[in-house]
Short mmCIF file of C-alpha atoms and ligand atoms in Angstrom, two decimals:
data_model
loop_
_atom_site.label_atom_id
_atom_site.label_comp_id
_atom_site.label_asym_id
_atom_site.label_seq_id
_atom_site.Cartn_x
_atom_site.Cartn_y
_atom_site.Cartn_z
CA MET A 1 25.94 21.02 8.51
CA LYS A 2 24.23 17.82 9.58
CA LEU A 3 25.95 15.90 12.34
CA THR A 4 25.32 13.45 15.14
CA VAL A 5 26.59 13.15 18.69
CA ILE A 6 26.77 9.57 19.97
CA GLY A 7 26.50 9.36 23.77
CA CYS A 8 24.51 12.09 25.53
CA GLY A 9 25.95 12.43 29.03
CA TYR A 10 27.52 15.64 30.35
CA LEU A 11 29.84 15.85 27.38
CA GLY A 12 27.59 14.63 24.57
CA ALA A 13 24.35 16.40 25.52
CA THR A 14 26.21 19.69 25.94
CA HIS A 15 28.09 19.18 22.68
CA ALA A 16 24.87 18.41 20.80
CA ALA A 17 23.13 21.52 22.15
CA ALA A 18 26.18 23.69 21.49
CA MET A 19 26.52 22.44 17.90
CA ALA A 20 22.86 23.31 17.32
CA GLU A 21 23.57 26.75 18.77
CA LEU A 22 26.38 27.09 16.20
CA GLY A 23 23.74 26.63 13.50
CA HIS A 24 24.05 22.92 12.66
CA GLN A 25 21.32 20.29 12.33
CA VAL A 26 22.05 17.87 15.15
CA LEU A 27 20.87 14.38 16.05
CA GLY A 28 21.95 13.18 19.49
CA MET A 29 22.00 9.43 20.06
CA ASP A 30 22.01 7.57 23.36
CA ILE A 31 21.06 4.01 24.28
CA ASP A 32 19.18 5.19 27.40
CA PRO A 33 15.52 5.82 26.40
CA ASP A 34 14.76 7.88 29.54
CA LYS A 35 17.65 10.21 28.82
CA VAL A 36 16.57 10.56 25.19
CA ALA A 37 12.95 11.30 26.23
CA ALA A 38 14.09 14.04 28.63
CA LEU A 39 16.41 15.58 26.06
CA ASN A 40 13.70 15.53 23.37
CA ALA A 41 11.47 17.36 25.85
CA GLY A 42 14.17 20.05 26.04
CA ARG A 43 15.44 19.05 29.50
CA ALA A 44 18.89 17.87 30.53
CA PRO A 45 18.79 14.72 32.71
CA PHE A 46 21.28 16.47 35.02
CA PHE A 47 21.82 20.03 36.24
CA GLU A 48 24.10 22.15 34.09
CA ARG A 49 23.78 25.91 33.99
CA GLY A 50 22.36 27.21 30.70
CA LEU A 51 21.90 23.78 29.15
CA ASP A 52 18.12 23.48 29.58
CA GLU A 53 17.68 26.81 27.82
CA LEU A 54 19.75 25.69 24.82
CA LEU A 55 18.01 22.31 24.66
CA ALA A 56 14.56 23.89 24.85
CA LYS A 57 15.45 26.47 22.20
CA HIS A 58 16.84 24.01 19.67
CA THR A 59 14.46 21.08 20.22
CA ALA A 60 11.63 23.59 19.69
CA SER A 61 13.20 24.98 16.50
CA GLY A 62 13.65 21.43 15.16
CA GLN A 63 17.41 21.89 14.82
CA LEU A 64 18.11 19.36 17.57
CA ARG A 65 16.66 15.90 18.10
CA PHE A 66 17.60 12.81 20.04
CA THR A 67 17.20 9.12 19.23
CA THR A 68 18.11 5.69 20.58
CA SER A 69 18.71 4.34 17.07
CA TYR A 70 22.17 3.85 15.56
CA ALA A 71 20.56 3.24 12.17
CA GLU A 72 18.87 6.63 12.32
CA ALA A 73 22.12 8.28 13.41
CA ALA A 74 24.12 6.70 10.59
CA ALA A 75 21.51 7.71 8.02
CA PHE A 76 21.22 11.27 9.36
CA ALA A 77 24.74 12.55 8.69
CA ASP A 78 28.27 11.66 7.68
CA LEU A 79 29.88 13.55 10.56
CA HIS A 80 29.63 11.72 13.89
CA PHE A 81 31.01 12.94 17.21
CA ILE A 82 31.49 10.22 19.82
CA GLY A 83 31.09 11.40 23.41
CA VAL A 84 30.32 8.22 25.33
CA GLY A 85 31.61 7.70 28.87
CA THR A 86 34.99 6.12 29.59
CA PRO A 87 34.77 5.40 33.32
CA GLN A 88 37.28 3.63 35.56
CA LYS A 89 37.03 -0.18 35.50
CA PRO A 90 35.62 -1.42 38.80
CA GLY A 91 38.47 -2.52 41.05
CA GLU A 92 41.15 -1.41 38.58
CA MET A 93 42.98 1.78 37.71
CA ALA A 94 42.46 1.42 33.95
CA TYR A 95 39.70 2.88 31.79
CA ASP A 96 36.66 0.88 30.81
CA LEU A 97 36.43 1.45 27.04
CA THR A 98 33.44 -0.84 26.49
CA HIS A 99 31.04 1.98 25.57
CA LEU A 100 33.47 3.51 23.09
CA PHE A 101 34.26 0.26 21.28
CA SER A 102 30.60 -0.71 21.31
CA ALA A 103 29.63 2.66 19.76
CA ALA A 104 32.22 2.13 17.00
CA ARG A 105 30.97 -1.44 16.40
CA GLN A 106 27.34 -0.35 16.23
CA LEU A 107 28.00 2.56 13.93
CA ALA A 108 30.53 0.90 11.60
CA PRO A 109 28.31 -1.56 9.66
CA ARG A 110 25.96 1.33 8.89
CA LEU A 111 28.64 3.53 7.35
CA THR A 112 28.13 2.94 3.65
CA GLY A 113 29.68 6.14 2.33
CA PRO A 114 32.41 8.66 3.20
CA ALA A 115 32.19 9.66 6.86
CA VAL A 116 34.18 11.47 9.51
CA ILE A 117 34.19 10.08 13.06
CA VAL A 118 35.36 12.49 15.75
CA GLY A 119 36.35 11.00 19.09
CA LYS A 120 35.75 13.38 21.96
CA CYS A 121 35.96 11.10 24.99
CA THR A 122 38.95 10.93 27.29
CA VAL A 123 40.94 7.81 26.43
CA PRO A 124 44.32 6.27 27.18
CA VAL A 125 46.90 7.07 24.51
CA GLY A 126 46.74 4.44 21.76
CA THR A 127 42.95 4.04 21.77
CA ALA A 128 42.12 5.91 18.54
CA PRO A 129 43.96 3.33 16.35
CA GLN A 130 41.81 0.61 17.97
CA VAL A 131 38.69 2.57 17.02
CA ILE A 132 40.07 2.85 13.47
CA ASP A 133 40.65 -0.94 13.38
CA ILE A 134 37.01 -1.55 14.33
CA LEU A 135 35.80 0.87 11.67
CA ARG A 136 38.07 -0.69 9.02
CA GLU A 137 36.86 -4.16 9.90
CA PHE A 138 33.13 -3.46 9.98
CA ALA A 139 32.41 -0.37 7.84
CA PRO A 140 31.36 -1.07 4.23
CA ALA A 141 32.82 2.33 3.30
CA GLY A 142 36.30 1.09 4.33
CA ASP A 143 38.99 3.76 4.28
CA GLN A 144 36.46 6.38 3.24
CA VAL A 145 35.69 6.52 6.96
CA GLU A 146 38.19 8.93 8.53
CA VAL A 147 38.89 9.51 12.17
CA CYS A 148 39.83 12.64 14.09
CA TRP A 149 40.62 12.76 17.82
CA ASN A 150 39.33 15.98 19.34
CA PRO A 151 39.56 15.95 23.16
CA GLU A 152 37.04 17.95 25.15
CA PHE A 153 38.22 20.22 27.95
CA LEU A 154 34.88 21.40 29.35
CA ARG A 155 34.37 21.76 33.06
CA GLU A 156 31.06 20.69 34.52
CA SER A 157 29.07 23.72 35.68
CA TYR A 158 30.71 25.75 32.87
CA ALA A 159 30.03 23.12 30.22
CA VAL A 160 28.00 25.29 27.84
CA GLU A 161 30.38 28.21 28.04
CA ASP A 162 33.47 25.99 27.67
CA THR A 163 31.98 24.19 24.66
CA LEU A 164 30.98 27.35 22.84
CA HIS A 165 34.11 29.29 23.83
CA PRO A 166 36.90 26.72 24.30
CA ASP A 167 40.40 28.00 25.04
CA ARG A 168 41.83 25.71 22.34
CA ILE A 169 40.77 23.11 19.80
CA VAL A 170 43.04 20.07 19.51
CA LEU A 171 42.67 17.90 16.40
CA GLY A 172 44.54 14.62 15.99
CA PHE A 173 44.72 12.84 12.62
CA THR A 174 46.32 9.72 11.19
CA GLY A 175 48.25 11.68 8.57
CA GLU A 176 46.32 9.91 5.80
CA ASN A 177 43.14 11.92 6.11
CA THR A 178 41.88 13.76 3.09
CA ARG A 179 38.56 15.30 4.14
CA ALA A 180 38.47 15.03 7.91
CA GLU A 181 40.35 18.23 8.74
CA SER A 182 38.33 20.47 6.43
CA VAL A 183 35.04 18.89 7.62
CA ILE A 184 35.81 19.45 11.28
CA ARG A 185 37.16 22.96 10.69
CA GLN A 186 33.88 23.74 8.95
CA ALA A 187 31.88 22.32 11.88
CA TYR A 188 33.80 24.51 14.34
CA GLY A 189 33.88 27.43 11.86
CA ARG A 190 32.33 30.04 14.13
CA ILE A 191 34.53 29.08 17.08
CA ILE A 192 37.70 29.12 14.98
CA GLU A 193 36.79 32.44 13.34
CA SER A 194 36.48 34.00 16.81
CA GLY A 195 40.22 33.43 17.24
CA THR A 196 40.35 30.13 19.18
CA PRO A 197 43.77 28.51 18.68
CA VAL A 198 43.69 25.23 16.73
CA ILE A 199 46.43 22.68 17.31
CA VAL A 200 46.64 20.04 14.59
CA THR A 201 48.64 16.98 15.51
CA ASP A 202 48.88 13.20 15.36
CA LEU A 203 46.44 10.89 17.13
CA ALA A 204 48.72 9.98 20.06
CA THR A 205 49.52 13.60 20.91
CA SER A 206 45.86 14.59 20.77
CA GLU A 207 44.92 11.78 23.15
CA LEU A 208 47.79 12.65 25.47
CA VAL A 209 46.94 16.36 25.63
CA LYS A 210 43.81 15.50 27.59
CA SER A 211 45.51 13.06 29.98
CA ALA A 212 48.36 15.49 30.57
CA ALA A 213 46.02 18.45 31.13
CA ASN A 214 43.99 16.64 33.78
CA ALA A 215 47.16 15.25 35.39
CA PHE A 216 48.52 18.79 35.65
CA LEU A 217 45.27 20.18 37.08
CA ALA A 218 45.14 17.39 39.68
CA THR A 219 48.79 17.94 40.56
CA LYS A 220 48.22 21.65 41.09
CA ILE A 221 45.37 20.93 43.51
CA SER A 222 47.32 18.29 45.41
CA PHE A 223 50.35 20.57 45.52
CA ILE A 224 48.45 23.29 47.36
CA ASN A 225 46.77 20.67 49.56
CA ALA A 226 50.20 19.27 50.48
CA MET A 227 51.14 22.83 51.43
CA ALA A 228 47.96 22.91 53.55
CA GLU A 229 49.29 19.93 55.49
CA VAL A 230 52.54 21.80 56.15
CA CYS A 231 50.51 24.86 57.14
CA GLU A 232 48.54 22.78 59.63
CA THR A 233 51.72 21.64 61.36
CA SER A 234 53.41 25.03 61.31
CA GLY A 235 50.60 27.44 62.12
CA ALA A 236 50.59 29.02 58.65
CA ASP A 237 47.51 29.88 56.58
CA VAL A 238 47.19 28.05 53.26
CA GLN A 239 44.56 30.45 51.88
CA LEU A 240 46.98 33.37 52.16
CA LEU A 241 49.83 31.18 50.96
CA ALA A 242 47.86 30.26 47.81
CA GLU A 243 47.04 33.89 47.20
CA ALA A 244 50.65 34.96 47.58
CA LEU A 245 51.92 32.16 45.32
CA GLY A 246 49.32 32.92 42.69
CA HIS A 247 50.68 36.40 42.01
CA ASP A 248 53.66 34.75 40.34
CA ALA A 249 52.36 34.49 36.78
CA ARG A 250 54.32 31.26 36.29
CA ILE A 251 52.31 29.66 39.09
CA GLY A 252 48.95 31.42 38.75
CA ARG A 253 46.03 31.46 41.15
CA ARG A 254 43.48 29.56 39.08
CA GLY A 255 42.90 25.88 39.78
CA MET A 256 44.87 26.12 43.01
CA ARG A 257 42.15 26.43 45.63
CA PRO A 258 43.13 24.47 48.72
CA GLY A 259 40.50 22.41 50.50
CA LEU A 260 38.97 18.97 50.57
CA GLY A 261 40.55 18.06 47.25
CA PHE A 262 39.31 16.94 43.87
CA GLY A 263 36.53 14.55 43.01
CA GLY A 264 34.12 14.10 40.12
CA GLY A 265 33.95 11.82 37.13
CA CYS A 266 37.20 13.06 35.58
CA LEU A 267 40.32 14.03 37.53
CA PRO A 268 40.43 11.01 39.90
CA LYS A 269 39.84 8.38 37.22
CA ASP A 270 41.95 10.19 34.64
CA ILE A 271 45.12 10.24 36.77
CA ARG A 272 44.59 6.55 37.60
CA GLY A 273 43.88 5.60 33.98
CA PHE A 274 46.94 7.60 32.88
CA MET A 275 49.17 5.74 35.36
CA ALA A 276 47.75 2.40 34.24
CA ARG A 277 48.42 3.20 30.59
CA ALA A 278 51.94 4.45 31.31
CA GLY A 279 52.55 1.12 33.07
CA GLU A 280 51.44 -0.81 29.98
CA LEU A 281 53.75 1.31 27.85
CA GLY A 282 56.74 0.78 30.14
CA ALA A 283 56.74 4.44 31.18
CA ASP A 284 55.33 3.91 34.68
CA GLN A 285 58.26 5.67 36.39
CA ALA A 286 57.37 8.87 34.57
CA LEU A 287 54.04 8.99 36.35
CA THR A 288 54.72 7.61 39.82
CA PHE A 289 54.29 11.16 41.13
CA LEU A 290 50.59 10.87 40.24
CA ARG A 291 50.27 8.13 42.85
CA GLU A 292 51.35 10.73 45.40
CA VAL A 293 48.90 13.25 43.91
CA ASP A 294 46.10 10.72 44.43
CA THR A 295 47.30 9.91 47.96
CA ILE A 296 47.50 13.55 49.04
CA ASN A 297 44.00 14.02 47.65
CA ASN A 298 42.57 11.10 49.63
CA ARG A 299 44.41 12.25 52.74
CA ARG A 300 42.36 15.48 52.73
CA ARG A 301 39.22 13.43 53.32
CA GLU A 302 40.88 11.53 56.19
CA ARG A 303 42.11 14.79 57.67
CA MET A 304 38.57 16.17 57.65
CA VAL A 305 37.31 13.11 59.53
CA ASP A 306 40.18 13.48 62.06
CA LEU A 307 39.40 17.17 62.55
CA ALA A 308 35.72 16.31 63.04
CA ARG A 309 36.67 13.76 65.69
CA GLU A 310 38.88 16.34 67.39
CA GLN A 311 36.03 18.87 67.41
CA CYS A 312 33.70 16.25 68.90
CA ASN A 313 36.12 15.71 71.81
CA GLY A 314 37.40 12.44 70.39
CA VAL A 315 34.02 10.70 69.94
CA ILE A 316 32.07 10.65 66.68
CA ASN A 317 29.70 7.87 67.70
CA GLY A 318 26.27 9.24 68.64
CA LYS A 319 26.95 12.80 67.44
CA ASN A 320 24.68 14.80 65.12
CA ILE A 321 26.80 16.08 62.26
CA THR A 322 25.52 18.39 59.53
CA VAL A 323 27.19 18.30 56.13
CA TRP A 324 26.71 21.21 53.75
CA GLY A 325 27.39 19.96 50.26
CA ALA A 326 26.97 16.67 48.42
CA ALA A 327 28.02 17.55 44.86
CA PHE A 328 31.71 17.04 43.99
CA LYS A 329 31.92 20.79 43.41
CA PRO A 330 29.44 23.69 43.39
CA ASP A 331 26.95 24.40 40.58
CA THR A 332 26.48 20.77 39.60
CA ASP A 333 24.33 17.88 40.81
CA ASP A 334 27.10 15.41 39.99
CA ILE A 335 28.11 13.33 43.01
CA ARG A 336 30.63 11.03 41.34
CA ASP A 337 33.57 10.54 43.71
CA SER A 338 32.33 13.47 45.78
CA PRO A 339 34.76 14.36 48.59
CA ALA A 340 31.81 15.71 50.63
CA LEU A 341 29.86 12.44 50.45
CA ALA A 342 32.99 10.37 51.11
CA VAL A 343 33.44 12.27 54.39
CA ALA A 344 29.71 12.05 55.22
CA GLN A 345 29.73 8.31 54.60
CA LYS A 346 32.82 7.77 56.79
CA LEU A 347 31.28 9.74 59.68
CA HIS A 348 28.12 7.68 59.35
CA GLN A 349 30.20 4.49 59.55
CA LEU A 350 31.79 5.86 62.72
CA GLY A 351 28.35 6.12 64.33
CA ALA A 352 27.32 9.74 63.72
CA THR A 353 23.87 10.74 62.52
CA VAL A 354 24.82 12.69 59.40
CA THR A 355 22.34 15.15 57.86
CA VAL A 356 23.23 16.40 54.41
CA PHE A 357 22.03 19.46 52.52
CA ASP A 358 22.95 20.41 48.95
CA PRO A 359 21.19 22.95 46.70
CA LYS A 360 21.07 20.64 43.65
CA ALA A 361 22.52 17.20 44.39
CA LEU A 362 20.10 15.93 47.06
CA ASP A 363 18.18 13.57 44.78
CA ASN A 364 21.35 11.93 43.49
CA ALA A 365 22.82 11.73 47.00
CA ARG A 366 19.62 10.18 48.41
CA LYS A 367 19.71 7.45 45.78
CA ALA A 368 23.40 6.68 46.24
CA HIS A 369 23.53 6.98 50.05
CA PRO A 370 20.08 6.16 51.48
CA GLN A 371 21.65 5.53 54.90
CA LEU A 372 22.37 9.25 55.40
CA GLU A 373 19.77 11.80 56.59
CA TYR A 374 18.78 14.66 54.30
CA ALA A 375 17.25 18.09 54.80
CA ASP A 376 15.74 20.42 52.24
CA HIS A 377 17.16 23.59 53.74
CA PRO A 378 20.69 24.36 54.98
CA ILE A 379 19.51 25.84 58.28
CA GLU A 380 17.03 23.03 58.91
CA ALA A 381 19.90 20.57 58.25
CA ALA A 382 21.81 22.18 61.14
CA ASP A 383 19.04 21.67 63.73
CA ASN A 384 20.52 20.24 66.90
CA ALA A 385 23.93 19.65 65.30
CA ASP A 386 27.01 18.97 67.40
CA LEU A 387 29.17 19.91 64.44
CA LEU A 388 28.69 21.61 61.07
CA LEU A 389 30.93 20.69 58.12
CA HIS A 390 31.17 22.91 55.04
CA LEU A 391 32.32 20.51 52.32
CA THR A 392 31.17 21.86 48.93
CA GLU A 393 31.57 25.59 48.41
CA TRP A 394 28.16 26.65 47.06
CA LEU A 395 27.96 30.44 47.05
CA GLU A 396 24.70 30.38 49.00
CA PHE A 397 26.45 28.95 52.08
CA THR A 398 28.57 32.08 52.34
CA ARG A 399 25.41 34.21 52.39
CA LEU A 400 23.73 32.48 55.34
CA ASP A 401 23.71 34.26 58.67
CA PRO A 402 25.96 32.37 61.12
CA LYS A 403 24.05 33.95 64.06
CA ALA A 404 20.74 32.47 62.90
CA ILE A 405 22.35 29.05 62.48
CA ALA A 406 24.08 29.24 65.90
CA ALA A 407 20.62 29.55 67.49
CA ARG A 408 19.58 26.17 66.00
CA VAL A 409 22.58 23.94 66.72
CA ALA A 410 23.47 21.99 69.87
CA ALA A 411 27.06 23.29 69.75
CA PRO A 412 28.31 26.10 67.47
CA ARG A 413 31.30 24.30 65.95
CA VAL A 414 32.09 24.53 62.25
CA ILE A 415 34.85 23.09 60.08
CA ASP A 416 35.32 24.82 56.75
CA GLY A 417 36.58 22.25 54.28
CA ARG A 418 36.68 24.68 51.36
CA GLY A 419 37.94 27.88 52.95
CA THR A 420 35.15 30.11 51.66
CA LEU A 421 33.32 30.91 54.90
CA ASP A 422 34.51 34.13 56.53
CA PRO A 423 36.24 33.10 59.79
CA ALA A 424 35.85 36.55 61.39
CA ARG A 425 32.11 36.60 60.74
CA TRP A 426 31.55 33.08 62.06
CA ARG A 427 33.70 33.63 65.13
CA ALA A 428 31.90 36.91 65.86
CA ALA A 429 28.62 34.97 65.79
CA GLY A 430 29.91 32.69 68.53
CA TRP A 431 31.21 29.78 66.46
CA ALA A 432 34.33 27.74 67.13
CA TYR A 433 35.69 27.94 63.56
CA ARG A 434 38.26 25.50 62.17
CA ALA A 435 39.41 25.08 58.59
CA LEU A 436 41.65 22.76 56.64
CA GLY A 437 45.08 24.35 56.32
CA ARG A 438 44.37 27.36 58.54
CA PRO A 439 45.35 28.04 62.14
C1 LIG B 501 37.88 18.63 34.85
C2 LIG B 501 38.80 19.60 34.10
O1 LIG B 501 38.89 20.83 34.79
C3 LIG B 501 38.26 19.86 32.68
O2 LIG B 501 39.18 20.69 31.97
C4 LIG B 501 38.11 18.52 31.97
O3 LIG B 501 37.59 18.69 30.67
C5 LIG B 501 37.17 17.64 32.77
O4 LIG B 501 37.72 17.43 34.09
C6 LIG B 501 37.05 16.33 32.05
O5 LIG B 501 38.04 15.58 32.01
O6 LIG B 501 36.03 16.08 31.42
P1 LIG B 501 35.59 18.94 36.19
O7 LIG B 501 35.79 17.54 36.66
O8 LIG B 501 34.27 19.37 35.70
O9 LIG B 501 36.62 19.28 35.00
O10 LIG B 501 35.93 19.86 37.42
P2 LIG B 501 37.03 20.89 37.93
O11 LIG B 501 36.41 22.21 37.96
O12 LIG B 501 38.35 20.72 37.29
O13 LIG B 501 37.12 20.37 39.45
C7 LIG B 501 37.54 19.04 39.74
C8 LIG B 501 37.64 18.86 41.23
O14 LIG B 501 38.75 19.58 41.75
C9 LIG B 501 36.42 19.34 42.04
O15 LIG B 501 36.16 18.40 43.06
C10 LIG B 501 36.87 20.66 42.62
O16 LIG B 501 36.22 20.95 43.84
C11 LIG B 501 38.35 20.41 42.83
N1 LIG B 501 39.17 21.63 42.77
C12 LIG B 501 39.24 22.34 41.62
C13 LIG B 501 39.90 22.02 43.87
O17 LIG B 501 39.88 21.37 44.93
N2 LIG B 501 40.68 23.13 43.79
C14 LIG B 501 40.75 23.87 42.65
O18 LIG B 501 41.48 24.88 42.65
C15 LIG B 501 40.03 23.47 41.54
#
């Protein structure tokens, strides 16, 4: 099939490459010429495991191309996936839907024949009908343009795998569609044939599935982090608690790692946007618990700063503090709402000299936080440190030799914000080891 993907960020670029991998002819469209140039050269403008390989393979074969032109996109196919960003509005809890509505407005006047528009971005419930209104108003093809809402559940750092092997496909329709369902089922043919469950529903339910899923994931993380707070006051160990809870199949171990909490471009803004939308709908009471989820999450960052102060004998000002990790989670270079950088920034404000190392996110961190110091190697970052903070759990940090690092620092004190360093090994190497939620 021929199809386009409008918006080529984490979601769109991965979707475009994955659809080419499924055998389709794909044109990706983005308004950013630098992004489009990189993608046409077979390179992702961000780090995502396996994506460069797919881009290189399919741009070379000619099955995948990128453009900045809406006219070219509209002429290329009659199946268009929209994957533009829906960030949080500055200073507000609600979503900024400007990019989505602008994409619909740009595409609509160029839709002269039957077309299927598939919304993939995360939106507040009730957005799809507004997209339909725009299409009805501006598309010459009128009601021959059909809309499907098809939320995306990919995780960054597993984006390629999650897109090619999703655990479910959710399709929302108006109820009036004639072609849309068969077109989209054909596009996802290989995925569906492999046994992936398909849930066909109305537009509102399909939009809500995504909001509810991210609200649940965030709640699970804040739940275990609230337990970490209780552990800290009672001498219990949250890592063992999480393991013991996880054996109950109703609770499950996955997505319940205690630590510095959630960040990134999705969970934080999605729970806020969900609350804002519930407020507009008069259902705000149903989601007040998400305010607490957000508060618990932010409290983890404050707790890390307090622990750091405690480890520095009450004075942060003038101390050398090393921060391992800048990305919001391992295996990505994404620093949006990164808990690690939030802590680093706060310590800097309190007068510490903060030196950050991250295996992939240093360039992004340098641009966003030029006031921090950076090192190109984790051990070099620890030179002369009064305190070492482990804030993003890259696997490589667990492999470093704590003895070798102890020889470089001013004082062998470490706080493990993610609970993946081995306390026995670090203590045996002479470190004073502290961790969130552990005695
Ligand atoms: C999240 C969801 O997991 C995806 O299903 C969803 O599609 C995506 O948002 C989205 O809305 O687009 P992502 O933001 O890539 O994906 O990251 P996660 O792996 O969910 O991690 C989010 C944050 O929670 C990270 O900061 C991570 O360190 C933290 N986390 C995650 C924990 O603190 N504990 C956990 O057990 C899991």
